[in-house]
CSV table of C-alpha atoms in Angstrom, one decimal:
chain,number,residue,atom,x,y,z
A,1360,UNK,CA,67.0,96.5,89.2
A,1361,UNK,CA,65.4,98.8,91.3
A,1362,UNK,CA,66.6,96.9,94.5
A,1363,UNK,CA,69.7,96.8,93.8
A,1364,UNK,CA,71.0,99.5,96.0
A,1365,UNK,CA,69.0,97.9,98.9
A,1366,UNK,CA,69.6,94.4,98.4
A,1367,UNK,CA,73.4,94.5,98.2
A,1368,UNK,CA,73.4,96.6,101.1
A,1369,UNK,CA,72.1,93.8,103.0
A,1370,UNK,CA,75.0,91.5,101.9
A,1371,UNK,CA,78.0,93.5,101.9
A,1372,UNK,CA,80.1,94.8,104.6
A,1373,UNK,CA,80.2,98.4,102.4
A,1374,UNK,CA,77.6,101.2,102.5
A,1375,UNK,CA,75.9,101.4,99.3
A,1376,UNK,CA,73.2,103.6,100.4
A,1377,UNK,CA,75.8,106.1,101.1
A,1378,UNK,CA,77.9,105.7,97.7
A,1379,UNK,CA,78.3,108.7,95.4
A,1380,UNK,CA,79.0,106.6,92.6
A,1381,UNK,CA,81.8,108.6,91.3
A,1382,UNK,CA,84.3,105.4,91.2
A,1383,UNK,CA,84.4,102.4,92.6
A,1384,UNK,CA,84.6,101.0,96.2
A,1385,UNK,CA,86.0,98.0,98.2
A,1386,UNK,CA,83.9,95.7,99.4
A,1387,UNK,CA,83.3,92.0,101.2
A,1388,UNK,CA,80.8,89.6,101.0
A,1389,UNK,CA,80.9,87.3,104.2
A,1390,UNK,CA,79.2,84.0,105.2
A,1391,UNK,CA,76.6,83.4,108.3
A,1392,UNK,CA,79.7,82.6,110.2
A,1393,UNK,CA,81.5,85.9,109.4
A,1394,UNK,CA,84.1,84.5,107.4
A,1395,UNK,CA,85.2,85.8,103.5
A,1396,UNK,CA,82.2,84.3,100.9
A,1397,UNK,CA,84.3,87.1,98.2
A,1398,UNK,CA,86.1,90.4,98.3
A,1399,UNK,CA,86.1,92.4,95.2
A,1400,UNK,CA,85.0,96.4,94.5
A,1401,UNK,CA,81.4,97.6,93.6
A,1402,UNK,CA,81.4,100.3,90.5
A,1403,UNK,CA,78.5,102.0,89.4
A,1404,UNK,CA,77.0,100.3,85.9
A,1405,UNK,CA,75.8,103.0,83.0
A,1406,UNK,CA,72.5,103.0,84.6
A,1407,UNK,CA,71.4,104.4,87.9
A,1408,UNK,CA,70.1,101.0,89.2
A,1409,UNK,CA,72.8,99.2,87.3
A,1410,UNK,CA,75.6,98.3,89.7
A,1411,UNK,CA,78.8,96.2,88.5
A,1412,UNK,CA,80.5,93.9,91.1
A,1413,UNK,CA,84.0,92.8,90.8
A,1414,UNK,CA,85.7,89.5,92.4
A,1415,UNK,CA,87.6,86.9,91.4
A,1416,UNK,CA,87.3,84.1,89.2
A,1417,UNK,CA,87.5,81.4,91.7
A,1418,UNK,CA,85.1,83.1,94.0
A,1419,UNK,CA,82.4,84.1,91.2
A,1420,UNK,CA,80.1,81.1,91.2
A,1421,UNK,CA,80.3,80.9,95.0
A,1422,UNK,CA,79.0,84.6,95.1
A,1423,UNK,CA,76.4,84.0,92.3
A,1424,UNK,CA,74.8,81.0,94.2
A,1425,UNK,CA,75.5,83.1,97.5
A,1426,UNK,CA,73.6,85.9,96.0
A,1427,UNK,CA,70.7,84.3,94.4
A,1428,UNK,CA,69.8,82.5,97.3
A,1429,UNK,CA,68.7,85.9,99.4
A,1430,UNK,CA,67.3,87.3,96.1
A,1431,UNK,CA,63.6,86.0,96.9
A,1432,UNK,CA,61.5,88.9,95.4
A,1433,UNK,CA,63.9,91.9,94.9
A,1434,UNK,CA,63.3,93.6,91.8
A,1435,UNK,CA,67.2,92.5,90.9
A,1436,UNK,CA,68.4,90.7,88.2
A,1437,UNK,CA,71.9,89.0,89.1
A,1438,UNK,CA,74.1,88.1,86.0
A,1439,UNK,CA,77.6,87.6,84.6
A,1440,UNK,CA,79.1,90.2,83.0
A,1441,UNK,CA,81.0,88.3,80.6
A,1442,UNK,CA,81.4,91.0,78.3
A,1443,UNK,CA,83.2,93.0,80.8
A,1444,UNK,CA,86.8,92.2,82.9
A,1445,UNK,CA,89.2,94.8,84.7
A,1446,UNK,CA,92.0,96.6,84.1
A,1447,UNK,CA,94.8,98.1,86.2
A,1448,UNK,CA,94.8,101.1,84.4
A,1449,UNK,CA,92.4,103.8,83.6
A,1450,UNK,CA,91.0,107.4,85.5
A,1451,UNK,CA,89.7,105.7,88.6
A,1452,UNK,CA,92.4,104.6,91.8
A,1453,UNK,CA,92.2,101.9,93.4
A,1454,UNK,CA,90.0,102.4,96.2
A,1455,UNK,CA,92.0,100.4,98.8
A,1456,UNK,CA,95.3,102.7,98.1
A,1457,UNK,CA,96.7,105.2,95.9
A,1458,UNK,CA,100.1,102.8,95.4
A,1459,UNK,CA,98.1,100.3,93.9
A,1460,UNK,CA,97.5,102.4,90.8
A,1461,UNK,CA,94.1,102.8,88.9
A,1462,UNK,CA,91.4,100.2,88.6
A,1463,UNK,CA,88.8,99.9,86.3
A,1464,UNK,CA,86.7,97.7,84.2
A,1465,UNK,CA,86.8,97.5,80.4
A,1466,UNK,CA,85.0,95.4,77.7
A,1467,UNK,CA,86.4,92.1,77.5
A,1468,UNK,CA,87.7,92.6,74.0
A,1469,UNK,CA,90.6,94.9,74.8
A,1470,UNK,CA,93.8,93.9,75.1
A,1471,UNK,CA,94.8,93.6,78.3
A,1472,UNK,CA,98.4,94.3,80.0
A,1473,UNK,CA,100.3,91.2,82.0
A,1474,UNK,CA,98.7,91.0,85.6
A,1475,UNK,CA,102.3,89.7,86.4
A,1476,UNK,CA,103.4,93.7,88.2
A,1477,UNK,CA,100.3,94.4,89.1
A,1478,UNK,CA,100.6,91.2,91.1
A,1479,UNK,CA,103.8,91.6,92.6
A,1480,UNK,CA,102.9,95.5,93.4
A,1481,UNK,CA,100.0,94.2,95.6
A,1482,UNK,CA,102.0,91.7,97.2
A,1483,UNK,CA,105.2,93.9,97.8
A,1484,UNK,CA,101.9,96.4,99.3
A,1485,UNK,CA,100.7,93.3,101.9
A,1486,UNK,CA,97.3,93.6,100.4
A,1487,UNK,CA,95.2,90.2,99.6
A,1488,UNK,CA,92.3,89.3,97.3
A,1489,UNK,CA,90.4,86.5,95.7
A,1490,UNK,CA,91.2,82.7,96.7
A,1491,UNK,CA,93.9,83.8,99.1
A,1492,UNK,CA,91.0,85.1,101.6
A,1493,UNK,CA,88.6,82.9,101.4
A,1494,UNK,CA,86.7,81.7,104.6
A,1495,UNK,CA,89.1,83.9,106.6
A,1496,UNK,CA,88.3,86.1,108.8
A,1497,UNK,CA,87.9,89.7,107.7
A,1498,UNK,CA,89.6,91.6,110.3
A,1499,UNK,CA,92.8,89.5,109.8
A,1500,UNK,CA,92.4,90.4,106.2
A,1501,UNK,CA,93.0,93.9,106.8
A,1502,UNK,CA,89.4,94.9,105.4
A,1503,UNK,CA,89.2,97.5,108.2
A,1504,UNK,CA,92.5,99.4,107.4
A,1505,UNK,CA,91.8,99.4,103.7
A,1506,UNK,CA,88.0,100.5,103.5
A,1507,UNK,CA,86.1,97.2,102.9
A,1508,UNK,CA,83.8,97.3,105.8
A,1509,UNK,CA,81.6,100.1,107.1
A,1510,UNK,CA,80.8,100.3,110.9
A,1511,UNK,CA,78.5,102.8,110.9
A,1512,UNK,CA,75.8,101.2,108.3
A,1513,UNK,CA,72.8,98.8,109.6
A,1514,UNK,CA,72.8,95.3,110.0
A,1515,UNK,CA,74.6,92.9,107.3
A,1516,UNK,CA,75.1,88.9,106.7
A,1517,UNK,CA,78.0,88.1,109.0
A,1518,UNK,CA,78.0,91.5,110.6
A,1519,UNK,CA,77.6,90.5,114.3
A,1520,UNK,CA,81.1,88.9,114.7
A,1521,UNK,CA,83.0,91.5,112.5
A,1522,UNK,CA,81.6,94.3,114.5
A,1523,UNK,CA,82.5,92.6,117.8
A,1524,UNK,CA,85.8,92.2,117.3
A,1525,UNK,CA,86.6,95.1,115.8
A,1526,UNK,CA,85.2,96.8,118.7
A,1527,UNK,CA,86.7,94.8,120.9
A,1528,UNK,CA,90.2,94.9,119.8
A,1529,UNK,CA,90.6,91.5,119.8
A,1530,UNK,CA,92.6,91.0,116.5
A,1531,UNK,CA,95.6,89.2,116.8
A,1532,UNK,CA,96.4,88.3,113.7
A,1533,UNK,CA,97.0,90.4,110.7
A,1534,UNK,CA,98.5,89.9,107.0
A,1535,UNK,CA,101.4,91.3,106.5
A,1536,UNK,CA,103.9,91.5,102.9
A,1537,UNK,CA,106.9,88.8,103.5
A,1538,UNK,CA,110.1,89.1,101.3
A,1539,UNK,CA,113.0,86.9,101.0
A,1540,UNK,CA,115.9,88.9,101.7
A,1541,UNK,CA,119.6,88.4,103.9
A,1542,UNK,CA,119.9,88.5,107.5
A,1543,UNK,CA,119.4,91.4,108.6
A,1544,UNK,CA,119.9,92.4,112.4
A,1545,UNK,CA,116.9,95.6,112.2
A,1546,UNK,CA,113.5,95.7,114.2
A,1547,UNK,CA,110.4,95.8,111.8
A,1548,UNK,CA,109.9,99.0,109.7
A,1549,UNK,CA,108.3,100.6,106.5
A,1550,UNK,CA,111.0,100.4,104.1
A,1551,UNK,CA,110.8,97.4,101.8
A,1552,UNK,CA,113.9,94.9,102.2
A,1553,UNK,CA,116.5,94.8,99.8
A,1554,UNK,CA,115.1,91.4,98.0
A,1555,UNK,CA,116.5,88.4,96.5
A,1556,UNK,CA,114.6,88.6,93.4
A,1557,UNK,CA,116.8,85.5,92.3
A,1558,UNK,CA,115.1,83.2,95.1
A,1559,UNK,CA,111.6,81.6,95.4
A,1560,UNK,CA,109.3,81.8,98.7
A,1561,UNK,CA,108.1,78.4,100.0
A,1562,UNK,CA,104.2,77.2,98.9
A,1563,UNK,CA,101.7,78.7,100.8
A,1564,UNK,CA,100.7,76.9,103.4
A,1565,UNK,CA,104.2,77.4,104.4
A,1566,UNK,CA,104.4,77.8,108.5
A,1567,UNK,CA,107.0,80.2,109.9
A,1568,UNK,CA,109.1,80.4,112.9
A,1569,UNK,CA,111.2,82.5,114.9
A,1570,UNK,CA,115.1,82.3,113.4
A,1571,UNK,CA,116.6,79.7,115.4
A,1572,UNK,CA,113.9,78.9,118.4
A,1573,UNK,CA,112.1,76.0,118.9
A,1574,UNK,CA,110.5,73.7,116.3
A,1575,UNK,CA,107.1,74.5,117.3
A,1576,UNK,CA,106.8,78.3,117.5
A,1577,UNK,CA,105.1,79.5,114.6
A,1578,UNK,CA,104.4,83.4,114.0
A,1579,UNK,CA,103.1,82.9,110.7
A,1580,UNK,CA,101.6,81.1,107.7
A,1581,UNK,CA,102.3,82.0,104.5
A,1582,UNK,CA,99.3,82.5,102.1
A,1583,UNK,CA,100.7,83.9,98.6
A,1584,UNK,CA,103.9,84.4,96.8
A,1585,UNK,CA,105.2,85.9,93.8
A,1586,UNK,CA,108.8,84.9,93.0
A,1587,UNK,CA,110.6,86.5,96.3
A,1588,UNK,CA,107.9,88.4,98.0
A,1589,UNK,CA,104.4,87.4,99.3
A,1590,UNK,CA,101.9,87.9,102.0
A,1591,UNK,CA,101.4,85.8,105.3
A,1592,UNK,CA,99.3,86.0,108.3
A,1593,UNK,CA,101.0,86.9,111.8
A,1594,UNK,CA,100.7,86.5,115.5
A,1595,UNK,CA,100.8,90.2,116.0
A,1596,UNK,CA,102.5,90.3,119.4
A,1597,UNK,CA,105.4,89.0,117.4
A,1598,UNK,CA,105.6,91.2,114.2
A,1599,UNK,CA,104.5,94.9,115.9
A,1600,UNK,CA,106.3,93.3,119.1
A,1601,UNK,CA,109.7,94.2,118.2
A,1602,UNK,CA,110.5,98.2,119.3
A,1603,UNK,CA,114.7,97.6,119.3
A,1604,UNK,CA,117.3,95.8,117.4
A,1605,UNK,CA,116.8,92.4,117.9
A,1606,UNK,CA,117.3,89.3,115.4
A,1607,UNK,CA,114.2,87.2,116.8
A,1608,UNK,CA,112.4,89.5,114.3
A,1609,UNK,CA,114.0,87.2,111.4
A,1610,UNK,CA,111.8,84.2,110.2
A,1611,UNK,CA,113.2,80.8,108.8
A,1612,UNK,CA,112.1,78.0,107.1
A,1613,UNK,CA,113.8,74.9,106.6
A,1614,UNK,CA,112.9,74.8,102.9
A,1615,UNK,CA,114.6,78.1,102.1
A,1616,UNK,CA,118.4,78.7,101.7
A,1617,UNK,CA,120.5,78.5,104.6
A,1618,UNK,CA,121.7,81.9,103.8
A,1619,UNK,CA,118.1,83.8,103.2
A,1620,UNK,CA,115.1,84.3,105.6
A,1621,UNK,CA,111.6,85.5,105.3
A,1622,UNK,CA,111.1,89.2,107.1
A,1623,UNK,CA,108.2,90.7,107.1
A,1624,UNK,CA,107.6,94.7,107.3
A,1625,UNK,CA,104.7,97.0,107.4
A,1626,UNK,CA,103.2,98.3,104.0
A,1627,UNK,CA,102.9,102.0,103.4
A,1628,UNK,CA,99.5,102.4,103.8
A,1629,UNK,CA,99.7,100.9,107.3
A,1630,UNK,CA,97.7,103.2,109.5
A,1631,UNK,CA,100.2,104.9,112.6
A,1632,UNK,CA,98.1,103.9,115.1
A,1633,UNK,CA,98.2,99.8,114.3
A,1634,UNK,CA,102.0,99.8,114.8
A,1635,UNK,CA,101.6,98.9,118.5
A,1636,UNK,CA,101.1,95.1,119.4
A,1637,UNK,CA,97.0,94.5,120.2
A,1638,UNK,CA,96.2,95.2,124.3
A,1639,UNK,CA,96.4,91.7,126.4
A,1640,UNK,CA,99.0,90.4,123.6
């Protein structure tokens, strides 16, 4: 509709005013409270007030009602686009990063490839979506390093809390990609461990701990696996903490092999200046 431009960017934590509409962007849609409602990309319909949201099954009929509800009297018709889904492949990249591969959305009546790598390639890349985020807190999600949210656009639903802490610095807790790998005596780094692709990560919901300390000191939570690799959310003093050699870097859980351990690492996207532990940690 003719709204449309305005009334999404109300909603969502991109700038749509400001889109070129050449391909598609990443976007959030959060709740009063600032937490995740959805997180898909926005892509520009055949139309000029035609405007095509992506986000995951489980989070569709949440955004619908979510939607409609602040529709009032926009000129905007909200719909789904049943006829359409998405592809990892196509002329477009992924917005989010380049090592993701292309993205792109393609009548429902093509063939599509197995999701299967394109899962494990955005796990292996620390990078969330869909019912793994949901109700968490956008920050934590890494929306900020991977283009989600704009700073410098007005006022949006859930903004308030967002903007303060991102301008605060007061993050201190982060996903990061996990992989199941040996011991290995090595501080934190870019390079992907060698990975047990024989082994299975716990459930999320999964708590992690330092290898060997006390039972209750948890750096992390796992939230998504694939096989041997996965994402989970960390105290950051503990995973960017780490600047020499030291073992307390490896995570165990009692569920796992006695001779494997969880590590987590830093994807290659992750900006230089986020390697440092947050100030006051």
């Amino acid at each position: 509709g003719s709204h449309s431009q305005k009334f999404l960017q109300s909603y969502c934590t991109s700038d749509i005013i400001g889109w070129d509409r050449v391909g598609p962007i990443a976007t959030a849609f959060l709740t009063r409270q600032g937490r995740v409602l959805a997180d898909g990309m926005i892509y520009p319909g055949e139309k000029d007030d035609q405007i095509l949201l992506e986000v995951a099954e489980v989070q569709k009929a949440a955004l619908m009602k979510h939607l409609k509800l602040y529709k009032m009297r926009s000129a905007v018709t909200i719909r789904a686009a049943s006829e359409l889904t998405v592809s990892a492949s196509g002329d477009t990249m992924d917005p989010r990063t380049k090592a993701l591969g292309a993205r792109a959305i393609i009548p429902n009546s093509l063939d599509l490839e197995d999701d299967s790598d394109y899962t494990r390639r955005r796990l292996t890349l620390g990078i969330g979506e869909g019912n793994e985020l949901t109700n968490a807190i956008p920050l934590q999600c890494n929306f900020d390093l991977l283009g989600h949210i704009c700073f410098k656009k007005g006022c949006y639903l859930g903004q308030e809390l967002t903007a303060r802490a991102f301008h605060r610095g007061t993050v201190r807790k982060r996903i990061l990609p996990i992989a199941l790998t040996s011991p290995i005596d090595k501080p934190i780094d870019r390079a992907i461990p060698e990975i047990n692709f024989s082994s299975q990560l716990p459930p999320p919901g999964a708590k992690l701990k330092r290898f060997n300390a006390a039972e209750n000191d948890t750096v992390g939570d796992i939230i998504a696996t694939h096989g041997p690799v996965g994402l989970a959310l960390f105290k950051l003093d503990f995973a960017l903490g780490q600047t020499s050699v030291d073992s307390s870097i490896i995570l165990d859980d009692s569920s796992i092999h006695s001779d494997l351990v969880v590590r987590p690492y830093l994807p290659e996207w992750w900006p230089a200046e986020f390697t440092s532990p947050p100030n006051g940690s």
